[in-house]
Each structure stands twice: as structure tokens, then as C-alpha cells.
PDB file of C-alpha atoms in Angstrom:
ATOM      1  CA  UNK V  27     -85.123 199.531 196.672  1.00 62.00           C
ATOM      2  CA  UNK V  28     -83.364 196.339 195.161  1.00 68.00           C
ATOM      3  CA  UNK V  29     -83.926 192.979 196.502  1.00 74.00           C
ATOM      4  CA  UNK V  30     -80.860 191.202 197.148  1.00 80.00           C
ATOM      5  CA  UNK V  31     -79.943 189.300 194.019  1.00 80.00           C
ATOM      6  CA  UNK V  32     -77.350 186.828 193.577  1.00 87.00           C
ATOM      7  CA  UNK V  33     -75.773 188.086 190.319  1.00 90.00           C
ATOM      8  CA  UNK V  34     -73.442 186.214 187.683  1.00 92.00           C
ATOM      9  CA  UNK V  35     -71.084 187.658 185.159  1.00 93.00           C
ATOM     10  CA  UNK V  36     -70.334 185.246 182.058  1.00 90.00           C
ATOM     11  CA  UNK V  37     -68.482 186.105 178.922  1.00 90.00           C
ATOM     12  CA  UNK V  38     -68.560 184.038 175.999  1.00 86.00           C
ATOM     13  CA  UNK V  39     -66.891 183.789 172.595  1.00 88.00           C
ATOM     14  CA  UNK V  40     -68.569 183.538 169.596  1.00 86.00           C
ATOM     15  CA  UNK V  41     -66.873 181.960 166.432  1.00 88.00           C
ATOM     16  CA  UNK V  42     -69.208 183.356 163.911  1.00 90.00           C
ATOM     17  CA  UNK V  43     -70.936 187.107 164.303  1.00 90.00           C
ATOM     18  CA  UNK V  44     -73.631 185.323 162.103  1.00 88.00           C
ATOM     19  CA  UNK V  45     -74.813 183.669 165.115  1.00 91.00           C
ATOM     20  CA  UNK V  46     -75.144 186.563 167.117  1.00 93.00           C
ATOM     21  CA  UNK V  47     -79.061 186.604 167.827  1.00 96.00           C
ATOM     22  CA  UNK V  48     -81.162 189.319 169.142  1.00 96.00           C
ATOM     23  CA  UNK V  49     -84.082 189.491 170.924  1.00 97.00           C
ATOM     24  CA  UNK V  50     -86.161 191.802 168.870  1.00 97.00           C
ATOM     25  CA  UNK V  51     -88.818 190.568 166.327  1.00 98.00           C
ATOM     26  CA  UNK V  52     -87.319 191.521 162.648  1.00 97.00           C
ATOM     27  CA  UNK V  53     -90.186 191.004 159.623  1.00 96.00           C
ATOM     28  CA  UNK V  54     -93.709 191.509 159.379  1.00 97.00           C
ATOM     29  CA  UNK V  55     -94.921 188.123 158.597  1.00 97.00           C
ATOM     30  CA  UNK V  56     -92.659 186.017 160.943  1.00 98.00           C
ATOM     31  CA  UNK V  57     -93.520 182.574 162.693  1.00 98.00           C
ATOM     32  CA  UNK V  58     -93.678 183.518 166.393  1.00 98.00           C
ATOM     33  CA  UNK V  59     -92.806 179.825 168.746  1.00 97.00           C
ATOM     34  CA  UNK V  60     -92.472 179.577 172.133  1.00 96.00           C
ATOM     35  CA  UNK V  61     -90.255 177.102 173.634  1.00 96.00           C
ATOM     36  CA  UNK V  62     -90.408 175.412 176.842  1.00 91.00           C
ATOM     37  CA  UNK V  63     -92.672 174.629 179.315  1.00 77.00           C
ATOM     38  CA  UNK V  64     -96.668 174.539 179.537  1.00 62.00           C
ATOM     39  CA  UNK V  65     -96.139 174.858 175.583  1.00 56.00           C
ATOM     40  CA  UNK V  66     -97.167 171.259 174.830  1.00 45.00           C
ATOM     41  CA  UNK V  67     -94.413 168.052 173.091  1.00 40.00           C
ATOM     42  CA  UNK V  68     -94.379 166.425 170.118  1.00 38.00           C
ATOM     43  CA  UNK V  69     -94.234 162.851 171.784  1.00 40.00           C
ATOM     44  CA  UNK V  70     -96.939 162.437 174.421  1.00 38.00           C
ATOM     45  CA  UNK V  71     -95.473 159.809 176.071  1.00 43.00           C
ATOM     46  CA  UNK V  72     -91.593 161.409 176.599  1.00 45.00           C
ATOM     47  CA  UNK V  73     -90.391 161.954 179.860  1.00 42.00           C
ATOM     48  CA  UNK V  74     -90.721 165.747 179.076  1.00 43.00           C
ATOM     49  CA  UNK V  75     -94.346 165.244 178.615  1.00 41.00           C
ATOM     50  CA  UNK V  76     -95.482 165.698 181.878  1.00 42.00           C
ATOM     51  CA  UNK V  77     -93.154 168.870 182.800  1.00 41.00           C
ATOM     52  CA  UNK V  78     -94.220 170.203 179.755  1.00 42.00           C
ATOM     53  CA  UNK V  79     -98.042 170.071 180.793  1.00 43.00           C
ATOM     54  CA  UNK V  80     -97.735 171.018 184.108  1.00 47.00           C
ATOM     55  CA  UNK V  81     -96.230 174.595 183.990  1.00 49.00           C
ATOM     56  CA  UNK V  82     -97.057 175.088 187.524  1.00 55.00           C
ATOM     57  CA  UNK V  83     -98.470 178.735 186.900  1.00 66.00           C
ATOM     58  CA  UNK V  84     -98.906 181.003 190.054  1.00 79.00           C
ATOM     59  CA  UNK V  85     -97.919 184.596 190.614  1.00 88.00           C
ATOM     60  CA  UNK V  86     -95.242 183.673 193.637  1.00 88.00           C
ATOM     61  CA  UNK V  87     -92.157 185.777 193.607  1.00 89.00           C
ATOM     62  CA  UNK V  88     -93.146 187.770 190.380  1.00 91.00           C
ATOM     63  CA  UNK V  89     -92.765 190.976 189.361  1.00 91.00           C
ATOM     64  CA  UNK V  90     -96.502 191.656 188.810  1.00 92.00           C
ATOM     65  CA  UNK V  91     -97.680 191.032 192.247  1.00 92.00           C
ATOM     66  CA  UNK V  92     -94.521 193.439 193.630  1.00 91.00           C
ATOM     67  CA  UNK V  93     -95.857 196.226 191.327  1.00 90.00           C
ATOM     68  CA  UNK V  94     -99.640 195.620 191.178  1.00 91.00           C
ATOM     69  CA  UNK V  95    -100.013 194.587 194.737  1.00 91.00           C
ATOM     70  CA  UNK V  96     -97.440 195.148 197.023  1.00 90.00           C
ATOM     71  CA  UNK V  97     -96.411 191.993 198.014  1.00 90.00           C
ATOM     72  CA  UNK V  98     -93.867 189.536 198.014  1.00 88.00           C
ATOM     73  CA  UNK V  99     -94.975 186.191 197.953  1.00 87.00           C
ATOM     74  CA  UNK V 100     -94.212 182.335 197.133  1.00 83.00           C
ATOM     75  CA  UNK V 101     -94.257 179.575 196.449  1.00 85.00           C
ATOM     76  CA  UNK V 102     -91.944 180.873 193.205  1.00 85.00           C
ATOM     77  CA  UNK V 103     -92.650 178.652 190.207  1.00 85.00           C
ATOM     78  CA  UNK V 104     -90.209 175.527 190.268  1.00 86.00           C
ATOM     79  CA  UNK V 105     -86.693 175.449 188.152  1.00 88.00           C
ATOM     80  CA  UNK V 106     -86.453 171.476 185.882  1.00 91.00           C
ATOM     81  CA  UNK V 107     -83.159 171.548 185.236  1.00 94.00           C
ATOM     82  CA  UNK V 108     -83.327 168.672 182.762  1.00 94.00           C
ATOM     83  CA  UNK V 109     -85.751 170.724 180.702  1.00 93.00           C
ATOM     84  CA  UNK V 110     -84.313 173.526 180.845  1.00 95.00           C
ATOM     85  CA  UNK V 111     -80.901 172.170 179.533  1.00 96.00           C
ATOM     86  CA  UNK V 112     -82.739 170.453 176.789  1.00 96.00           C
ATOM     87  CA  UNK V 113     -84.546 173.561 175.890  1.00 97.00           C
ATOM     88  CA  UNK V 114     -81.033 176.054 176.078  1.00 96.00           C
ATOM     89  CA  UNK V 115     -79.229 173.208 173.989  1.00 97.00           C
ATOM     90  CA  UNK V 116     -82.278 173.039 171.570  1.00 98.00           C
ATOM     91  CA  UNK V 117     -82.401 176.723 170.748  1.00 98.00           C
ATOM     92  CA  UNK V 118     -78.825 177.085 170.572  1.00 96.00           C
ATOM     93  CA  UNK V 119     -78.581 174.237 167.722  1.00 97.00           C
ATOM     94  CA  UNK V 120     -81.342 176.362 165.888  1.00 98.00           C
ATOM     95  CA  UNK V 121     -79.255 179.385 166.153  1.00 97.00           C
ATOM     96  CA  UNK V 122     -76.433 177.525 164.777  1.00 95.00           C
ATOM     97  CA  UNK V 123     -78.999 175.912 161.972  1.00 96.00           C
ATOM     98  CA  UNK V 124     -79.468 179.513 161.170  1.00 96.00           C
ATOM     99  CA  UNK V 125     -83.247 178.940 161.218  1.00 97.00           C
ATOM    100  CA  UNK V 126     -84.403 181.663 163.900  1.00 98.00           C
ATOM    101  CA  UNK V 127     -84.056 185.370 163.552  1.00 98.00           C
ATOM    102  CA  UNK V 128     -84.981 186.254 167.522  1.00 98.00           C
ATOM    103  CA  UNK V 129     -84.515 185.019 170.604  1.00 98.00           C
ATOM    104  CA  UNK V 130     -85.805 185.842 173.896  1.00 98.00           C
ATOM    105  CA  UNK V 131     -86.459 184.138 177.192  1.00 96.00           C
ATOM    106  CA  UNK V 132     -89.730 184.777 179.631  1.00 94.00           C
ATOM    107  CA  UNK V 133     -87.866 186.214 182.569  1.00 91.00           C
ATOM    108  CA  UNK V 134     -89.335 189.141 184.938  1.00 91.00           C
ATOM    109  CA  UNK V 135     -92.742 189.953 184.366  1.00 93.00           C
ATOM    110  CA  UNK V 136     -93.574 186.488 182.286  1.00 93.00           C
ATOM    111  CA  UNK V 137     -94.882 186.222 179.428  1.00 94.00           C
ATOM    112  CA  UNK V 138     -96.222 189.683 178.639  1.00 95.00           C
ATOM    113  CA  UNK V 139     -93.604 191.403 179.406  1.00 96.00           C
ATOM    114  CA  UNK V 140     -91.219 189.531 177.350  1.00 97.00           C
ATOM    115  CA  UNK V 141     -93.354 189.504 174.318  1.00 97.00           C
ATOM    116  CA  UNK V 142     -93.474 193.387 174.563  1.00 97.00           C
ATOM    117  CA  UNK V 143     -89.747 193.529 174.849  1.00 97.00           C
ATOM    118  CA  UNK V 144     -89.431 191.284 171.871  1.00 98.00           C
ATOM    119  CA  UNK V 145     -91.326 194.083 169.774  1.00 98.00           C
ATOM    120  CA  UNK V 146     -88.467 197.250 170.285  1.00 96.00           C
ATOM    121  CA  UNK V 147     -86.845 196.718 167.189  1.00 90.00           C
ATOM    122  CA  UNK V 148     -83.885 199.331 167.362  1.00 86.00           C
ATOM    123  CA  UNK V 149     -84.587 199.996 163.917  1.00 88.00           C
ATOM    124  CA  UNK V 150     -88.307 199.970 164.468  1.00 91.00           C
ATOM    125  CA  UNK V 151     -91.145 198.927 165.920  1.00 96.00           C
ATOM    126  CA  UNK V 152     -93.273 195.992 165.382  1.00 97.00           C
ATOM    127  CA  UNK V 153     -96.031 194.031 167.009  1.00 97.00           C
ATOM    128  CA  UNK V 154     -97.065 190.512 167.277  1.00 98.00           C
ATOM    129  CA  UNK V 155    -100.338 188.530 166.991  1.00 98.00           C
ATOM    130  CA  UNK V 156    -100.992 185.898 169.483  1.00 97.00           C
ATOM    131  CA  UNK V 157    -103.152 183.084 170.580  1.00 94.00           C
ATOM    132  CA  UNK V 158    -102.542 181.605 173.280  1.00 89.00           C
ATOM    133  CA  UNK V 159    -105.806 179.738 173.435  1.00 80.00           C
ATOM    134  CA  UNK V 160    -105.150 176.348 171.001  1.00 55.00           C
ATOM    135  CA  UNK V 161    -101.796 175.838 169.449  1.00 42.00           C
ATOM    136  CA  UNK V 162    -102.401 172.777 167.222  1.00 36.00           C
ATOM    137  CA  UNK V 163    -104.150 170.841 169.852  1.00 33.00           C
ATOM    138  CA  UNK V 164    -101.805 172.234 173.192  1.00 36.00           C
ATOM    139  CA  UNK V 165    -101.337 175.497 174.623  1.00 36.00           C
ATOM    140  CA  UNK V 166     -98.743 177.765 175.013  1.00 39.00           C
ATOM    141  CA  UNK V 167     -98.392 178.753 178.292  1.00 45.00           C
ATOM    142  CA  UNK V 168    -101.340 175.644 178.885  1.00 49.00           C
ATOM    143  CA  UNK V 169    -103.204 176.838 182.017  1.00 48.00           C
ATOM    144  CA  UNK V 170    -105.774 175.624 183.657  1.00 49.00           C
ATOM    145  CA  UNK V 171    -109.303 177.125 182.832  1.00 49.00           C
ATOM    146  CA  UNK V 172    -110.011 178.523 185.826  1.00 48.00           C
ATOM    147  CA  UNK V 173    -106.711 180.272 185.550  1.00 61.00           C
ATOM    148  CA  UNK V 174    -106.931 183.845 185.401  1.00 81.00           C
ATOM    149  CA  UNK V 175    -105.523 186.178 182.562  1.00 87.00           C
ATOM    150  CA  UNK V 176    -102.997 187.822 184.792  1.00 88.00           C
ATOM    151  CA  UNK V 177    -101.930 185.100 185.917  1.00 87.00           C
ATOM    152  CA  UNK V 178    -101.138 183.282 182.233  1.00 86.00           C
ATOM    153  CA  UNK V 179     -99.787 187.023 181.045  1.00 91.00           C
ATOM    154  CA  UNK V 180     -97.201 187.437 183.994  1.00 92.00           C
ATOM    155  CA  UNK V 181     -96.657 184.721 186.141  1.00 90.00           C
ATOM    156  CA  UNK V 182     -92.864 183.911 185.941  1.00 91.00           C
ATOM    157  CA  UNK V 183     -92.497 179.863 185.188  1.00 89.00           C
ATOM    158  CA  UNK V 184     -89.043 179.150 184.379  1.00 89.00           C
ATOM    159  CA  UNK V 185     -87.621 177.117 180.961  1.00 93.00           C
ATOM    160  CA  UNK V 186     -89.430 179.173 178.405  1.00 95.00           C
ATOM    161  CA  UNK V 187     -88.420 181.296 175.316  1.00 97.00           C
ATOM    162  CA  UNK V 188     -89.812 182.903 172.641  1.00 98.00           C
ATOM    163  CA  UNK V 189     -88.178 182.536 168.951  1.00 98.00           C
ATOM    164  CA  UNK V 190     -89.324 184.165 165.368  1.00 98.00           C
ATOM    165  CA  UNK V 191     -88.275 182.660 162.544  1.00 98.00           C
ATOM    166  CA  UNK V 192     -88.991 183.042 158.490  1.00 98.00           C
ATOM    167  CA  UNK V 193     -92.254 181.588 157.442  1.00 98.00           C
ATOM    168  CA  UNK V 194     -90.484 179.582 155.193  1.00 98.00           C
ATOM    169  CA  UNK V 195     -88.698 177.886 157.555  1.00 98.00           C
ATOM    170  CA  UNK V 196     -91.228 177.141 160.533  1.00 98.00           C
ATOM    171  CA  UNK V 197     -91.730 173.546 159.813  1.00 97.00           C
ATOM    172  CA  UNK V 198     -88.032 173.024 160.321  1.00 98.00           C
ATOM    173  CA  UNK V 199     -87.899 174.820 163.318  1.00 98.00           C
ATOM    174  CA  UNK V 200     -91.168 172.761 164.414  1.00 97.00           C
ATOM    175  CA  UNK V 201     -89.363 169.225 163.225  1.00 97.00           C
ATOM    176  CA  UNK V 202     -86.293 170.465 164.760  1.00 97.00           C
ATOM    177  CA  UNK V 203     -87.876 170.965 168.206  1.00 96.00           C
ATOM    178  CA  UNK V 204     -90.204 167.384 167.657  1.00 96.00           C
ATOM    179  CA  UNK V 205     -87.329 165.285 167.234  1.00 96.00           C
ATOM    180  CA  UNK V 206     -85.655 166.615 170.686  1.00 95.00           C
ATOM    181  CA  UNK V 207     -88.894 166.201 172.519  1.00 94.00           C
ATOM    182  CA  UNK V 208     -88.746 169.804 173.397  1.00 94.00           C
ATOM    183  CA  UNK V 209     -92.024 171.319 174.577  1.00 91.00           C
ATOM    184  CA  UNK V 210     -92.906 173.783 171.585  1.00 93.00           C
ATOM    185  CA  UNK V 211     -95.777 175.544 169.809  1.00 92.00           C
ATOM    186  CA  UNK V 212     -96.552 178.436 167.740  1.00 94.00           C
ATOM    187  CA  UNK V 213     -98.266 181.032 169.060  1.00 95.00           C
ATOM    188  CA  UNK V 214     -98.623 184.009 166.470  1.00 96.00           C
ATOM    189  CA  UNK V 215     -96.579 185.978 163.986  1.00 98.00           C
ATOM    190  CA  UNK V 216     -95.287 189.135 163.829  1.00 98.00           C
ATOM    191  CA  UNK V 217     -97.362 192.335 162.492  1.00 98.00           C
ATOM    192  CA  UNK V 218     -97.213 195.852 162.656  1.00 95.00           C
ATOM    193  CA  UNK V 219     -97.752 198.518 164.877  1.00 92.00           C
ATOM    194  CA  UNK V 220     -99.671 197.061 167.749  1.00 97.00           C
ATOM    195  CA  UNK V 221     -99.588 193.694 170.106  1.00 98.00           C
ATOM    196  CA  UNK V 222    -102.770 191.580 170.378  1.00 98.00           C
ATOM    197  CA  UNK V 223    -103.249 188.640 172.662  1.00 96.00           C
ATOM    198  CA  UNK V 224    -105.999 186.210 172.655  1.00 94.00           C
ATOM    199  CA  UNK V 225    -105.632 184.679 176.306  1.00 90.00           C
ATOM    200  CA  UNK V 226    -108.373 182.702 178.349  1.00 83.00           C
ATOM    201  CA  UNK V 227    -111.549 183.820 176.023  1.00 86.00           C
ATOM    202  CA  UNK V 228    -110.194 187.706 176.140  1.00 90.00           C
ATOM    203  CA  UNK V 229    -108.995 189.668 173.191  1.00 94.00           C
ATOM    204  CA  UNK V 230    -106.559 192.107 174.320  1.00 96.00           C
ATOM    205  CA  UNK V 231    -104.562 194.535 172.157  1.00 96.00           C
ATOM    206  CA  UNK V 232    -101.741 197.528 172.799  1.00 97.00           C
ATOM    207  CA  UNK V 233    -100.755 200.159 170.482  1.00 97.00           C
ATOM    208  CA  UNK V 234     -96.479 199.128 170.641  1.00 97.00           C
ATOM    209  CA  UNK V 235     -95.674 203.097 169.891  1.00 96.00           C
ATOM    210  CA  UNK V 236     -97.862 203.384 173.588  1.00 96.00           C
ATOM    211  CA  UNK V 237     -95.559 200.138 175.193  1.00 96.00           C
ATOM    212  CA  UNK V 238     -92.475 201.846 173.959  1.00 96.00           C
ATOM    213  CA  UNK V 239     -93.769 205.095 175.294  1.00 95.00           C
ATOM    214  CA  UNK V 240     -93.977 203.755 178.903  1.00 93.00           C
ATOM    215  CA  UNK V 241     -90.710 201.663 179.188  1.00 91.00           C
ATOM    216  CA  UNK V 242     -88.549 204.085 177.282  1.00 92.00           C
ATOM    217  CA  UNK V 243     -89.656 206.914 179.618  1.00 92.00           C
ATOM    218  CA  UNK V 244     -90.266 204.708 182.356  1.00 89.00           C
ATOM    219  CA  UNK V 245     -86.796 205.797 184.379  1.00 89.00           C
ATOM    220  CA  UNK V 246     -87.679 209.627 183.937  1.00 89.00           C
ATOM    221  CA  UNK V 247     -91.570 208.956 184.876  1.00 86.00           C
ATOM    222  CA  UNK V 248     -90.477 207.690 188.577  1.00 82.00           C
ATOM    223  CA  UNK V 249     -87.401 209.857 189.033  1.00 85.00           C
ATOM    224  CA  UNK V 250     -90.259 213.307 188.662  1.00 83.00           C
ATOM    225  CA  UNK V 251     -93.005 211.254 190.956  1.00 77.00           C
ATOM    226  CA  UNK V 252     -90.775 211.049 193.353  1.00 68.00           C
ATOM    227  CA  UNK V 253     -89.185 214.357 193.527  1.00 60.00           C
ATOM    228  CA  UNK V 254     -90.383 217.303 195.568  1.00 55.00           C
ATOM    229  CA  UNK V 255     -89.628 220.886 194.636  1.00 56.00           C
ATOM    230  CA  UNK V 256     -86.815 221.888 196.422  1.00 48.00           C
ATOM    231  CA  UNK V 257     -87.174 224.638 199.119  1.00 49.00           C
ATOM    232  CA  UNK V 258     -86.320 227.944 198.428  1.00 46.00           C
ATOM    233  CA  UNK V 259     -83.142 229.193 200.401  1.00 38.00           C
TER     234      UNK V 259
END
């Protein structure tokens, strides 16, 4: 069953095709950023400081405890709209920079599940590498010690978004991000063949090939659960 969901169509035109920005990693070797909130500012002391820090994690209204759990809870993490203009505009003026090579926000199923997503290459697959324990003195995704993993991996707080860029060209990503006062840090870079997170004192790892498996497949996989053979006449 679908929830009810209050949908919106938008079509946009875009001047230059170059612009045109995916959401799936593209080199081995790529700076992996996220963008947004819990992910630490440059300036302490900005009004976005305090949003920033204070990503309100919990699991209310996500994905994970509808699947894991059953249930269909709140309070649902709370929507800044300040910061998350500030962080659209910011990424957008990066795109146009040409300085990023992926974009993708942290929608259903948080974090994780984004991440994953991020690693289906159409050409290929790729994984990532990420710590999301110290970023240069904040955290990405910044929870609470006594926050659990699942919680960090999959809770759905809103105004975040992961971006890869070239190696080459991190520190002007990072300076472009500073000088807006948008909550930032690097998390990881992009490798191959399998997606490792360091999260709360816990190394966890995935083969992607496996990842892809399971959402590719994921459609047919429910569809033959749920059937029953059908009675002979």
C-alpha cells in the first residue's frame, strides 16, 4: 500500500547540458562531501551554526522503522527552510562552477540509503569509503554519542546532500561552501567495488555488486513472495 503523498510535478530548462548533474559517483579517487545539516560550518558563530549542529536525528516518519518495524511514527525530523535554501542555492552555484561531478540528496531511507544509490553508476559500479566519525573537527551527520548506528545510517533529517567532486578541486568546493556559511564536510572518497562506513565506533562494509543485487531485483523479489500458485481448474 502507498501512503498518501502530496506529489509535485516541476519542469525546468536547462541552458547548458554541461550542467546536467547526476547522482551517481563517477571516478575512483573522488572527494565525497556532504552538505547540509548535522555536517558542521565553517564560521562557528553564523546563524547557521546552531541548525547545523543540531540535526535533530530520530527515526520518526522514516522509511526504516516502516520496513524494519512496522510502524509509523513521529515526531518527523523538522524542515529549516532558510538552510535549506542556502544549501539548494549553494550546490547549484557549484554545479554551475563546474566543480562537482554528483549530486544527490538524503531523502527516504537517510543517509544509507542515499549513499548506496549514489554508487549505481549506469556504466558501472563503484563504492565509497566513509567516516562519519571526525570530519576535520565536526561530524557529518554529528549525532549524539549515545545515538545509535541505525539511527545515524537512516534517520531522514531534511537539508542534506551528498556531492563528489575531483580531488583536485576539493578545496574549492570546501572554500566555496565556507564562504556561504553552508554546513559542509568531507566524509570519504570514492573506491571500488564495495561501500564501507565507519559510524559510531563500528566498521561496516557491503559488497555494491550484493546492494545492486537487492534493489535491482527488489520489484521481482516481492511480486514472487507474495504470489500463491494459482489453483488448478
Amino acid at each position: 500500500m502507498v501512503d498518501p503523498t502530496p506529489t509535485v510535478a516541476m519542469v525546468g530548462l536547462i541552458d547548458d547540458e554541461k550542467q546536467i548533474t547526476t547522482q551517481w559517483f563517477k571516478n575512483k579517487g573522488d572527494a565525497i562531501i556532504l552538505v547540509g545539516l548535522g555536517a558542521g560550518v565553517a564560521d562557528p558563530d553564523s546563524s547557521s551554526a546552531a541548525a547545523a549542529n543540531d540535526p535533530g536525528y530520530n527515526l520518526g516518519g522514516s522509511r526504516f522503522l516502516k520496513v524494519c518495524y512496522g510502524k509509523k511514527i513521529g515526531p518527523v525530523p523538522k524542515l529549516d527552510l532558510k538552510l535549506e535554501t542556502a544549501v539548494q542555492n549553494g550546490v547549484r552555484d557549484l554545479i554551475r562552477l563546474g566543480l562537482v561531478r554528483s549530486v544527490h540528496d538524503c531523502s527516504e531511507g537517510g543517509l544509507a540509503v542515499a549513499m548506496v544509490e549514489c554508487c549505481f553508476n549506469l556504466d558501472r559500479l563503484l563504492g565509497a569509503e566513509i567516516d562519519l566519525e571526525n570530519c576535520g573537527g565536526s561530524h557529518a551527520g554529528d549525532a549524539p554519542a549515545s545515538t545509535n548506528v541505525a539511527t545515524v545510517l537512516f534517520n531522514e533529517t531534511q537539508s542534506r546532500i551528498i556531492i563528489s567532486c575531483d580531488p583536485k578541486n576539493t578545496e574549492l568546493v570546501l572554500s566555496e561552501l565556507r564562504s556561504k556559511n553552508i554546513p559542509h564536510a568531507q566524509i570519504g572518497s570514492v573506491i571500488a567495488d564495495d561501500l564501507r562506513i565507519t559510524v559510531n565506533g563500528e566498521n561496516l562494509g557491503w559488497p555494491v555488486a550484493e546492494l545492486h543485487d537487492l534493489w535491482w531485483n527488489a520489484i521481482r523479489r516481492s511480486v514472487e513472495s507474495d504470489s500463491e500458485p494459482i489453483p488448478s481448474l
